[in-house]
Structure formats: C-alpha cells, structure tokens
PDB file of C-alpha atoms in Angstrom:
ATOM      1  CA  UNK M 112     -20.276  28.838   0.330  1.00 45.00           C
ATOM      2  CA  UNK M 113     -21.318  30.990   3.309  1.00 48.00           C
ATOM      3  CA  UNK M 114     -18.764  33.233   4.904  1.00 54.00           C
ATOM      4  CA  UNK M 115     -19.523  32.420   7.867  1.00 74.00           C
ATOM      5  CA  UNK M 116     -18.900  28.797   7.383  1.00 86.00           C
ATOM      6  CA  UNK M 117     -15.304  27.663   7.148  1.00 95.00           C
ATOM      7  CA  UNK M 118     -13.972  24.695   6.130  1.00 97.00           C
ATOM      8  CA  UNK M 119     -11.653  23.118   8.584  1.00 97.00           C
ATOM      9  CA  UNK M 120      -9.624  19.869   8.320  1.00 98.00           C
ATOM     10  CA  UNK M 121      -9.217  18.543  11.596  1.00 97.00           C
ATOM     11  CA  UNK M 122      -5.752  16.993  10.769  1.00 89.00           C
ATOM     12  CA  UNK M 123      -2.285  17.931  10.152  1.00 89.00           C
ATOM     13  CA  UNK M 124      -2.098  14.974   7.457  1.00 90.00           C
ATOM     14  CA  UNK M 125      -0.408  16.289   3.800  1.00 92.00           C
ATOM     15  CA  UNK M 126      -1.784  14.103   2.030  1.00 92.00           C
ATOM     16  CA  UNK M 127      -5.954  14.911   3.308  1.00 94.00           C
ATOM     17  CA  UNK M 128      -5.020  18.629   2.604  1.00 95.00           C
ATOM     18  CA  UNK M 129      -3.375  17.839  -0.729  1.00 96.00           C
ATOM     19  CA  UNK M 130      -6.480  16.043  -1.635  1.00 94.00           C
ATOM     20  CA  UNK M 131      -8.902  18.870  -0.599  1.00 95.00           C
ATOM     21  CA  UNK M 132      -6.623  21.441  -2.564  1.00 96.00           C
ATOM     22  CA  UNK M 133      -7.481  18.934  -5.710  1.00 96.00           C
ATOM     23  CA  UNK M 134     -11.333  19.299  -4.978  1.00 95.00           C
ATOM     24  CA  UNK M 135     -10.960  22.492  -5.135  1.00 95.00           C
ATOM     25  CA  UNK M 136     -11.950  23.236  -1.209  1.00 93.00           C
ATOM     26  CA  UNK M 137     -10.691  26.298   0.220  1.00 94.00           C
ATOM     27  CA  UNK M 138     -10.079  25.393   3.972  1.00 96.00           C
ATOM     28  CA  UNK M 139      -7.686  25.862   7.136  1.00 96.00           C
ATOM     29  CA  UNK M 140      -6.018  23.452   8.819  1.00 97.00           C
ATOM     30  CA  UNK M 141      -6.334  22.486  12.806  1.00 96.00           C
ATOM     31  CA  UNK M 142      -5.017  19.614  13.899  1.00 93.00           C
ATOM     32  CA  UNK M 143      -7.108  18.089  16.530  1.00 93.00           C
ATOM     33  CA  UNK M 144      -3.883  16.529  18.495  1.00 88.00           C
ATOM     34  CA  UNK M 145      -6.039  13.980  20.200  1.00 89.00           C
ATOM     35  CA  UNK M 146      -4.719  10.595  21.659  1.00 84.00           C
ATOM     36  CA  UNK M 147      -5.997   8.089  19.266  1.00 83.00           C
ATOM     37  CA  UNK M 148      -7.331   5.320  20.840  1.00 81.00           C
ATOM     38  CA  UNK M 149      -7.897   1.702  19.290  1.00 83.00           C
ATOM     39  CA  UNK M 150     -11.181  -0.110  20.715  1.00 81.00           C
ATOM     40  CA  UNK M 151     -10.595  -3.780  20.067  1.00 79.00           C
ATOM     41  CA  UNK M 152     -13.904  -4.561  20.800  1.00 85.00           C
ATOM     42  CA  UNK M 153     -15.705  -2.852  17.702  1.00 89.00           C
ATOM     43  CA  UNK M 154     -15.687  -3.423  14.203  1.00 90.00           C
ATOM     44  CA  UNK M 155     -12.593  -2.373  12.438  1.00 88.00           C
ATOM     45  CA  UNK M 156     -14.279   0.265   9.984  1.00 87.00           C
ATOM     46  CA  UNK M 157     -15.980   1.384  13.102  1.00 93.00           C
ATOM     47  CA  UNK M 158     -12.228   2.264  14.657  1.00 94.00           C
ATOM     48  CA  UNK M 159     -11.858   4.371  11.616  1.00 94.00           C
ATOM     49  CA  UNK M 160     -14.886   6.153  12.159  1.00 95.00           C
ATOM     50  CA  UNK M 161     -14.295   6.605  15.926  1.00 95.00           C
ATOM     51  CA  UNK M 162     -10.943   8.268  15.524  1.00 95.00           C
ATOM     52  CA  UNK M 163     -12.463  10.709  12.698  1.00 96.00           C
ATOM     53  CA  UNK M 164     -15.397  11.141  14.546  1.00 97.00           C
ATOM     54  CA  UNK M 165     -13.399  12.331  18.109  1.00 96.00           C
ATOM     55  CA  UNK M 166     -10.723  14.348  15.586  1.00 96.00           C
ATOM     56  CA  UNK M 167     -13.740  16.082  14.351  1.00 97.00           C
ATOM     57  CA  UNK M 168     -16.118  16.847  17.348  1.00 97.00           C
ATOM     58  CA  UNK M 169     -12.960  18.238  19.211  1.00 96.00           C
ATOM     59  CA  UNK M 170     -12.407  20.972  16.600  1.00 97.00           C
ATOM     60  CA  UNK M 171     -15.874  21.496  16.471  1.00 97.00           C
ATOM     61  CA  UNK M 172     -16.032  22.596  20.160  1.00 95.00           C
ATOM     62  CA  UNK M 173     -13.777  25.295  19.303  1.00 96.00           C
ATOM     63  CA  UNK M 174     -15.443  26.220  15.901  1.00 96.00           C
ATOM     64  CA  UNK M 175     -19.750  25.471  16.161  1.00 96.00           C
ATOM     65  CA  UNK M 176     -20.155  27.408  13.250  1.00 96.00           C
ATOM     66  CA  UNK M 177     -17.883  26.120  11.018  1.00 97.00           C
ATOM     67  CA  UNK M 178     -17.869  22.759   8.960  1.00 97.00           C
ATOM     68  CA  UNK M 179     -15.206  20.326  10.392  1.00 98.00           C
ATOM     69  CA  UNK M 180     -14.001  17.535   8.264  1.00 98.00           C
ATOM     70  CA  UNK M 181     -11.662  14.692  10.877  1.00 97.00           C
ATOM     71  CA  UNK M 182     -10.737  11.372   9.030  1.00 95.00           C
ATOM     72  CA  UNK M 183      -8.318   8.571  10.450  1.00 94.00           C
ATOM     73  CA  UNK M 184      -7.095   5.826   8.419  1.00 93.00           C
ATOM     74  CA  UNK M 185      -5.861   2.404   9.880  1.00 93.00           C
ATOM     75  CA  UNK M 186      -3.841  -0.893   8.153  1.00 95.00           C
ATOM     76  CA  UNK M 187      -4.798  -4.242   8.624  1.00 95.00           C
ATOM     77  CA  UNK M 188      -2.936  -7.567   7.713  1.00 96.00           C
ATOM     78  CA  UNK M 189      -4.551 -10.809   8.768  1.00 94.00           C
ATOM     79  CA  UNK M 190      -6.766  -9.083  10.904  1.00 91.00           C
ATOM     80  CA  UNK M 191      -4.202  -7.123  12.755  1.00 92.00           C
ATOM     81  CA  UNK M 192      -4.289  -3.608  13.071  1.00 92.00           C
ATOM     82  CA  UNK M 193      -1.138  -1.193  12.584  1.00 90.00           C
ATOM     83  CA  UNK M 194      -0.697   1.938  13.906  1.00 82.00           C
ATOM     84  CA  UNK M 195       1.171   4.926  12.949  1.00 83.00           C
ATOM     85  CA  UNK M 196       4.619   3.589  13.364  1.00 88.00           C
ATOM     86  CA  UNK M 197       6.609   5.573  17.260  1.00 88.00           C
ATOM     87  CA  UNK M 198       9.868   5.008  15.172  1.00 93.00           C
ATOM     88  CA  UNK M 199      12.208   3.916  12.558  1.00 93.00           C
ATOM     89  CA  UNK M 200      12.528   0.379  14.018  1.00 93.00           C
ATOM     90  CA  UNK M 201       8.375  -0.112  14.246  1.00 94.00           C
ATOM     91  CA  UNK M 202       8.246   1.558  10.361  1.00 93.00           C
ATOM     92  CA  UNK M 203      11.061  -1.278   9.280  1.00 94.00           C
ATOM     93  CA  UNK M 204       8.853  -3.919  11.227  1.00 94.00           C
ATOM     94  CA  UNK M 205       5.552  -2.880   9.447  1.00 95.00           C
ATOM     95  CA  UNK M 206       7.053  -2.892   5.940  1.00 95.00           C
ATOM     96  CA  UNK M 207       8.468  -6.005   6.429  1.00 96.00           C
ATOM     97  CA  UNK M 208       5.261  -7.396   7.504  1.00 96.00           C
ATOM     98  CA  UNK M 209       3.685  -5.386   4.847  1.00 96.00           C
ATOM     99  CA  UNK M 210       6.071  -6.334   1.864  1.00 96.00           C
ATOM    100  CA  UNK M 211       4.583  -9.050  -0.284  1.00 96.00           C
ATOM    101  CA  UNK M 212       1.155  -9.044   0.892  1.00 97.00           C
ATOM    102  CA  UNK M 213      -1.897  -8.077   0.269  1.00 97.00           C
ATOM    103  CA  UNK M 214      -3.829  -5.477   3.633  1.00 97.00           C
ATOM    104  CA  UNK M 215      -6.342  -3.345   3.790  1.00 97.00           C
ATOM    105  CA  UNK M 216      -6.438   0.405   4.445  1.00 96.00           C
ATOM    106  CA  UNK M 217      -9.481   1.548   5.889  1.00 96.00           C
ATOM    107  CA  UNK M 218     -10.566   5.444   6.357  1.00 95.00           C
ATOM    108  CA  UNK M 219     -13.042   6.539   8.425  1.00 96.00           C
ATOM    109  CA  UNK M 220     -14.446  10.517   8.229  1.00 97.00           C
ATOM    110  CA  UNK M 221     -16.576  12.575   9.985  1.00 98.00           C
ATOM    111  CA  UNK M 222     -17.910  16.008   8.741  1.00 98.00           C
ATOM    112  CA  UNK M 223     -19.819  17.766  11.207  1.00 98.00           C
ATOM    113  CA  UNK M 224     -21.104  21.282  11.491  1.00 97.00           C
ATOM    114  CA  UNK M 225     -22.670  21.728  15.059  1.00 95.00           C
ATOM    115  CA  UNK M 226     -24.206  24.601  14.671  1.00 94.00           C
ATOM    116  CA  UNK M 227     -26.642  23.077  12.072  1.00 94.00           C
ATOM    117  CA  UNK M 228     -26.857  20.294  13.919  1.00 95.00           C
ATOM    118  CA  UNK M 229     -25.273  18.193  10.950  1.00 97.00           C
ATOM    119  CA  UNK M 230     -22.821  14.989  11.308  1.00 97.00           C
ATOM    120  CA  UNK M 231     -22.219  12.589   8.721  1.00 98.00           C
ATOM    121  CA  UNK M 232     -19.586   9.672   9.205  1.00 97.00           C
ATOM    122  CA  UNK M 233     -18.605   7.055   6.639  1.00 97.00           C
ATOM    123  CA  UNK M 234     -15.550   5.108   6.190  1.00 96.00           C
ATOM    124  CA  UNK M 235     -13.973   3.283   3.253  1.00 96.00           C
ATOM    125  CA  UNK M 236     -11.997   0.234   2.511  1.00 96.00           C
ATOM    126  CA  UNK M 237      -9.369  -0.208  -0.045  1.00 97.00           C
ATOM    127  CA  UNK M 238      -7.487  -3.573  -0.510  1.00 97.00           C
ATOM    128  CA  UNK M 239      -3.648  -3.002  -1.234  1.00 97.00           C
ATOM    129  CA  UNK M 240      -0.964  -5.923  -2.574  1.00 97.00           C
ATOM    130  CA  UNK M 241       2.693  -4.430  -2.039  1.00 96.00           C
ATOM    131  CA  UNK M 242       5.331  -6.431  -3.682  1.00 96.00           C
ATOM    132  CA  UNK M 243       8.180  -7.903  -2.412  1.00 97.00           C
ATOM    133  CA  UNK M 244       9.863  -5.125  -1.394  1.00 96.00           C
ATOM    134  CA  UNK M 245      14.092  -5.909  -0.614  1.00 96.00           C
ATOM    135  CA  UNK M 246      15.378  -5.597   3.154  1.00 93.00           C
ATOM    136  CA  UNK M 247      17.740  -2.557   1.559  1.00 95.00           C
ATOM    137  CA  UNK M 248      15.472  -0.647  -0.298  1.00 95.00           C
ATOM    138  CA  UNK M 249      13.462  -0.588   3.181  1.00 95.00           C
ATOM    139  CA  UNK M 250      15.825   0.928   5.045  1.00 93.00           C
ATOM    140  CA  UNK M 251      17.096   3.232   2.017  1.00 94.00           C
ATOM    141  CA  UNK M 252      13.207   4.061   2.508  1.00 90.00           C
ATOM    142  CA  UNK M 253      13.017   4.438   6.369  1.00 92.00           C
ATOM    143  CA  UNK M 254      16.535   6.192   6.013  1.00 90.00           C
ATOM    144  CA  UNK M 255      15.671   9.056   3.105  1.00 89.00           C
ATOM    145  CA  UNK M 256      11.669   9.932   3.928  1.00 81.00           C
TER     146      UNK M 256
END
C-alpha cells in the first residue's frame, strides 16, 4: 500500500482491531467519539450503516488522505433494537432478554477515502440463538468482565 495512505479504524472497539490484526492490516486506531444516534424511521441495516457511515466521515475530516474504515453493530430481538448497555443493570436486562432466544446482530461499515473520492458502505446480518443462560451465571458475567 501507498505511504501516504493510512489505514485508520474509526473505533476504539477490540474486537474490529483484533480482527484487522488477523487480516493482516497494518492500521491506527481513532476513535470517532460521536453520539450515536438511532433513526427509528429507517430500515434497521440502514441504522448500521448510518452509525458506520457518520464514525467514518468524521475521521475522515481530520485525515482526507487516508483510508477510514467506521463500522457499528446493533442487536435486535423481536424487532427491538438494543443498544450498548449505560450500565450493569441495562447489561443484566439485555441478557436476560437475550438468554434463550434467537436475535440478530447486524453490522454496518463504511470505508471511505475522501481524497479519492471513494466510499463504500455495506452492512451484514448474522442470526444468533443463545441458550438458556442461568440468572447466576449472568451476574457472575456482568460481575467478572
């Protein structure tokens, strides 16, 4: 790759960075640290996208030159959409409602290099059962992690 093209992941997420690391990327991370906003009134991929598409275009303010990779990832049970849990109480709630169940995890990203004029978004959805899961190992969980 160019040089003078970094790769930057627009997110402070482990988990994204551990999976470019296994792709053998060689990037920095910036967190974009913007307020993610859920639009009720658009398609629930299209949320996805949204968030990973504002993560992205704010880094890419800052860095034109550089390619900028944002991605968000949302759960939904019967058509309900969970955020990222405020605290341990929401995180025992979500579980719960989680725990013997089948949701969906959808991810939306954004790559964008402004400079070349280039933006791609996409998102993906992934349909996950979670056994029953006991009230104690839940809050050993929400406790030790």
């Amino acid at each position: 790759m160019d040089d003078k093209h970094e790769i930057i992941l627009a997110s402070k997420s482990p988990r994204r960075a551990e999976i470019l690391r296994m792709i053998g990327l060689d990037f920095k991370v910036v967190p974009s640290k913007i307020k993610e906003k859920i639009n009720p009134n658009i398609e629930q991929n299209e949320i996805a996208i949204a968030i990973s598409k504002a993560k992205a275009e704010k880094i890419s303010c800052k860095y034109p030159t550089d390619i900028i990779i944002g991605a968000d990832t949302i759960v939904v049970l019967n058509g309900k959409i969970f955020g990222k849990p405020k605290d341990s109480h929401e995180s025992k709630k979500m579980l719960k409602a989680l725990s013997d169940n089948t949701h969906k995890v959808i991810t939306g990203v954004t790559i964008i290099n402004e400079s070349m004029g280039f933006l791609k978004t996409f998102s993906e959805v992934t349909e996950v059962l979670v056994r029953k899961i006991p009230t104690k190992k839940i809050e050993y969980y929400i406790t030790n992690f």
